[in-house]
Amino acid sequence: MTRMPSDLERVLPGLLGLDHVGVAVADLDAAVTFYRDLLGLRVVHREENLDQQVAEVMLTSGKGGRDGDQLQLLMPLEENSVLRRFLVRRGGGGLHHVAYAVSDVRSASRVLRQCGVRLLYDAPRAGTRGSQINFVHPKDTGGVLLELVEHAGADPHSAQENGG
Ligand code: MC0
């Protein structure tokens, strides 16, 4: 059972704030076109993450928060990947996860585990842009897959325009 701490700041050290929202899509190029050409978001990163079996594109409006909002579009690379299962179950796409930046994903995961929350990985795995990531099971968060992300380097949010 999850033990709700009375002082979240004390219990989860190093929480830096909301990092990105992950959206699962069946057609990455079509989704990029929608968000870039209709909403005016800017593509700041593209990557294939073979460990997670996803192709991803990160976009931002450049507004909101210290480094701008971040939308991560995710498309499965493999038929038997967890993201493919999600797409099938959700009828083609939808909100997949919400990610929070932390200064130390290992210690954040350890503290959450101590509170009875299920972390999906025993040790962090490779995330976008050289980050280290872990996930909290959606059944322990009220139905939302929650990602913890520790960015690589001193300025993790700095992103380079690549033209989309
Ligand atoms: C599954 N469920 C979800 C969910 N995925 N609920 C909310 N959000 C999601 N994303 C629900 C199902 O509807 C089901 O609920 C229950 O969880 C268990 O379903 P399941 O069939 O057992 O689901 P599985 O086998 O697909 O596993 C779910 C699990 C998996 C969360 C463990 O998706 C996983 O390992 N995720 C972590 C890795 C991942 O998602 N990678 C892609 C993003 P009911 O009520 O029907 O029982 S990679 C990424 O994001 C990287 C690139 C990055 O940001 O750097």
Tab-separated table of C-alpha atoms and ligand atoms in Angstrom:
chain	number	residue	atom	x	y	z
A	1	MET	CA	0.000	0.000	0.000
A	2	THR	CA	1.219	3.471	-0.837
A	3	ARG	CA	2.288	5.495	2.191
A	4	MET	CA	1.383	9.128	1.588
A	5	PRO	CA	4.116	11.355	2.969
A	6	SER	CA	3.116	14.438	4.905
A	7	ASP	CA	5.982	16.486	3.499
A	8	LEU	CA	6.488	15.785	-0.204
A	9	GLU	CA	9.468	18.080	-0.573
A	10	ARG	CA	11.271	16.274	2.175
A	11	VAL	CA	10.302	12.813	0.929
A	12	LEU	CA	11.039	13.305	-2.772
A	13	PRO	CA	14.247	15.316	-2.954
A	14	GLY	CA	15.396	16.804	-6.217
A	15	LEU	CA	12.041	17.273	-7.909
A	16	LEU	CA	12.668	19.908	-10.609
A	17	GLY	CA	9.197	20.116	-12.089
A	18	LEU	CA	7.094	18.953	-14.998
A	19	ASP	CA	9.367	17.943	-17.892
A	20	HIS	CA	7.248	16.744	-20.779
A	21	VAL	CA	4.010	15.121	-21.803
A	22	GLY	CA	4.259	11.963	-23.917
A	23	VAL	CA	1.658	11.270	-26.591
A	24	ALA	CA	1.509	7.966	-28.450
A	25	VAL	CA	0.836	8.210	-32.162
A	26	ALA	CA	0.529	5.738	-35.016
A	27	ASP	CA	1.952	8.092	-37.659
A	28	LEU	CA	4.813	10.249	-36.394
A	29	ASP	CA	5.134	12.456	-39.471
A	30	ALA	CA	1.418	13.203	-39.543
A	31	ALA	CA	1.453	14.085	-35.848
A	32	VAL	CA	4.490	16.352	-36.276
A	33	THR	CA	2.758	18.111	-39.155
A	34	PHE	CA	-0.297	18.723	-36.984
A	35	TYR	CA	1.560	20.167	-34.021
A	36	ARG	CA	4.149	22.080	-36.063
A	37	ASP	CA	2.040	23.484	-38.853
A	38	LEU	CA	-1.270	23.984	-37.065
A	39	LEU	CA	-0.218	24.846	-33.518
A	40	GLY	CA	3.117	26.403	-34.467
A	41	LEU	CA	5.228	24.241	-32.178
A	42	ARG	CA	8.932	23.950	-32.980
A	43	VAL	CA	10.688	20.614	-33.402
A	44	VAL	CA	13.682	20.553	-31.070
A	45	HIS	CA	14.743	16.912	-31.111
A	46	ARG	CA	14.342	13.622	-32.966
A	47	GLU	CA	15.582	10.254	-31.814
A	48	GLU	CA	15.097	6.521	-32.087
A	49	ASN	CA	15.337	4.823	-28.717
A	50	LEU	CA	15.981	1.164	-29.449
A	51	ASP	CA	15.834	0.141	-25.804
A	52	GLN	CA	12.308	1.551	-25.540
A	53	GLN	CA	11.500	0.558	-29.137
A	54	VAL	CA	10.177	4.017	-30.006
A	55	ALA	CA	10.797	6.804	-32.478
A	56	GLU	CA	10.260	10.162	-30.856
A	57	VAL	CA	10.020	13.836	-31.715
A	58	MET	CA	10.141	16.547	-29.062
A	59	LEU	CA	8.425	19.863	-29.727
A	60	THR	CA	7.928	23.094	-27.810
A	61	SER	CA	6.020	26.322	-28.105
A	62	GLY	CA	8.947	28.018	-26.397
A	63	LYS	CA	6.541	29.397	-23.834
A	64	GLY	CA	5.696	28.367	-20.300
A	65	GLY	CA	8.144	27.442	-17.589
A	66	ARG	CA	11.850	28.010	-17.511
A	67	ASP	CA	12.680	26.142	-20.704
A	68	GLY	CA	9.363	26.084	-22.474
A	69	ASP	CA	6.792	23.355	-22.593
A	70	GLN	CA	7.803	20.014	-24.070
A	71	LEU	CA	5.579	17.665	-26.034
A	72	GLN	CA	7.003	14.238	-26.859
A	73	LEU	CA	5.418	12.356	-29.749
A	74	LEU	CA	6.090	8.614	-29.604
A	75	MET	CA	5.638	5.992	-32.308
A	76	PRO	CA	6.384	2.299	-31.788
A	77	LEU	CA	9.248	0.752	-33.743
A	78	GLU	CA	8.357	-2.862	-32.999
A	79	GLU	CA	5.148	-4.865	-33.260
A	80	ASN	CA	5.489	-6.380	-29.801
A	81	SER	CA	6.523	-3.193	-27.970
A	82	VAL	CA	4.619	-1.817	-24.986
A	83	LEU	CA	3.801	1.296	-26.971
A	84	ARG	CA	2.243	-0.757	-29.781
A	85	ARG	CA	0.073	-2.536	-27.206
A	86	PHE	CA	-0.971	0.834	-25.820
A	87	LEU	CA	-1.912	2.110	-29.286
A	88	VAL	CA	-3.989	-0.961	-30.033
A	89	ARG	CA	-5.722	-0.780	-26.666
A	90	ARG	CA	-6.407	2.951	-26.969
A	91	GLY	CA	-7.667	2.827	-30.525
A	92	GLY	CA	-4.723	4.451	-32.284
A	93	GLY	CA	-3.175	6.911	-29.853
A	94	GLY	CA	-3.545	9.137	-26.847
A	95	LEU	CA	-1.895	10.580	-23.771
A	96	HIS	CA	0.763	8.037	-22.817
A	97	HIS	CA	2.711	9.503	-19.890
A	98	VAL	CA	3.601	12.571	-17.877
A	99	ALA	CA	7.283	13.099	-17.088
A	100	TYR	CA	8.821	14.906	-14.134
A	101	ALA	CA	12.431	16.035	-14.069
A	102	VAL	CA	14.452	15.045	-11.028
A	103	SER	CA	18.037	15.776	-10.154
A	104	ASP	CA	18.774	12.142	-9.244
A	105	VAL	CA	16.517	9.446	-10.679
A	106	ARG	CA	18.051	6.709	-8.531
A	107	SER	CA	17.325	8.449	-5.240
A	108	ALA	CA	13.867	9.583	-6.383
A	109	SER	CA	13.046	5.995	-7.391
A	110	ARG	CA	14.376	4.660	-4.093
A	111	VAL	CA	12.265	7.064	-2.038
A	112	LEU	CA	9.123	6.262	-4.018
A	113	ARG	CA	9.799	2.538	-3.651
A	114	GLN	CA	10.114	3.019	0.102
A	115	CYS	CA	6.642	4.594	0.002
A	116	GLY	CA	5.267	1.419	-1.586
A	117	VAL	CA	5.083	2.756	-5.142
A	118	ARG	CA	5.955	0.338	-7.968
A	119	LEU	CA	8.881	1.477	-10.099
A	120	LEU	CA	9.031	-0.386	-13.411
A	121	TYR	CA	12.821	-0.753	-13.547
A	122	ASP	CA	15.271	-1.848	-10.866
A	123	ALA	CA	17.824	0.541	-12.360
A	124	PRO	CA	17.369	3.588	-14.626
A	125	ARG	CA	17.435	3.101	-18.399
A	126	ALA	CA	18.411	5.305	-21.315
A	127	GLY	CA	15.904	8.029	-22.159
A	128	THR	CA	15.795	10.872	-24.609
A	129	ARG	CA	18.922	13.012	-25.144
A	130	GLY	CA	21.111	10.859	-22.945
A	131	SER	CA	18.811	11.090	-19.942
A	132	GLN	CA	18.241	8.394	-17.345
A	133	ILE	CA	14.649	7.366	-16.837
A	134	ASN	CA	12.351	5.224	-14.770
A	135	PHE	CA	8.568	4.882	-14.632
A	136	VAL	CA	5.939	4.583	-11.928
A	137	HIS	CA	3.224	2.029	-12.732
A	138	PRO	CA	-0.020	3.748	-13.780
A	139	LYS	CA	-1.977	1.657	-11.289
A	140	ASP	CA	-0.105	3.423	-8.463
A	141	THR	CA	-0.717	6.959	-9.733
A	142	GLY	CA	-4.434	6.959	-10.407
A	143	GLY	CA	-4.150	5.827	-14.018
A	144	VAL	CA	-1.324	7.915	-15.489
A	145	LEU	CA	2.042	6.408	-16.401
A	146	LEU	CA	4.547	8.669	-14.630
A	147	GLU	CA	8.115	9.032	-15.894
A	148	LEU	CA	11.043	10.263	-13.840
A	149	VAL	CA	13.792	11.817	-15.949
A	150	GLU	CA	17.281	12.847	-14.940
A	151	HIS	CA	18.793	14.860	-17.765
A	152	ALA	CA	22.360	14.482	-18.902
A	153	GLY	CA	24.633	17.477	-18.451
A	154	ALA	CA	24.286	20.778	-16.698
A	155	ASP	CA	21.702	22.325	-19.024
A	156	PRO	CA	19.417	19.413	-19.819
A	157	HIS	CA	16.622	21.352	-21.459
A	158	SER	CA	18.713	23.244	-23.997
A	159	ALA	CA	17.599	21.929	-27.346
A	160	GLN	CA	18.795	22.540	-30.851
A	161	GLU	CA	16.501	23.398	-33.706
A	162	ASN	CA	16.848	20.793	-36.389
A	163	GLY	CA	14.300	22.084	-38.810
A	164	GLY	CA	11.683	19.450	-38.067
B	1	MC0	C1	-0.866	0.485	-19.673
B	1	MC0	N1	-1.811	0.977	-18.870
B	1	MC0	C2	-1.722	2.309	-18.844
B	1	MC0	C3	-0.652	2.640	-19.695
B	1	MC0	N2	-0.137	1.492	-20.202
B	1	MC0	N3	-2.423	3.231	-18.172
B	1	MC0	C4	-2.079	4.520	-18.357
B	1	MC0	N4	-1.065	4.920	-19.164
B	1	MC0	C5	-0.340	4.015	-19.841
B	1	MC0	N5	0.662	4.423	-20.626
B	1	MC0	C6	-2.781	0.207	-18.120
B	1	MC0	C7	-3.611	-0.714	-18.973
B	1	MC0	O1	-4.688	-0.023	-19.552
B	1	MC0	C8	-4.037	-1.756	-17.988
B	1	MC0	O2	-5.131	-1.283	-17.274
B	1	MC0	C9	-2.836	-1.857	-17.041
B	1	MC0	O3	-2.100	-0.641	-17.225
B	1	MC0	C10	-1.893	-3.020	-17.347
B	1	MC0	O4	-1.899	-3.206	-18.701
B	1	MC0	P1	-0.953	-4.217	-19.438
B	1	MC0	O5	-1.642	-4.760	-20.600
B	1	MC0	O6	-0.373	-5.188	-18.449
B	1	MC0	O7	0.075	-3.226	-19.952
B	1	MC0	P2	1.496	-3.480	-20.493
B	1	MC0	O8	1.902	-4.916	-20.490
B	1	MC0	O9	1.558	-2.795	-21.780
B	1	MC0	O10	2.421	-2.733	-19.455
B	1	MC0	C11	2.094	-1.495	-18.958
B	1	MC0	C12	3.407	-0.813	-18.509
B	1	MC0	C13	4.275	-0.692	-19.775
B	1	MC0	C14	3.067	0.545	-17.939
B	1	MC0	C15	4.071	-1.698	-17.463
B	1	MC0	O11	3.632	0.142	-20.720
B	1	MC0	C16	5.656	-0.185	-19.526
B	1	MC0	O12	6.571	-0.959	-19.167
B	1	MC0	N6	5.899	1.161	-19.724
B	1	MC0	C17	7.213	1.766	-19.505
B	1	MC0	C18	7.992	1.859	-20.779
B	1	MC0	C19	7.308	2.723	-21.809
B	1	MC0	O13	6.125	3.037	-21.698
B	1	MC0	N7	8.087	3.101	-22.874
B	1	MC0	C20	7.573	3.943	-23.945
B	1	MC0	C21	7.929	5.357	-23.681
B	1	MC0	P3	-6.435	-2.189	-17.012
B	1	MC0	O14	-7.328	-1.331	-16.172
B	1	MC0	O15	-6.969	-2.531	-18.354
B	1	MC0	O16	-5.905	-3.387	-16.257
B	1	MC0	S1	9.679	5.618	-23.798
B	1	MC0	C22	9.984	7.213	-23.316
B	1	MC0	O17	9.079	7.902	-22.939
B	1	MC0	C23	11.448	7.657	-23.419
B	1	MC0	C24	11.892	7.658	-24.860
B	1	MC0	C25	11.710	9.045	-22.822
B	1	MC0	O18	10.778	9.795	-22.470
B	1	MC0	O19	12.897	9.380	-22.703
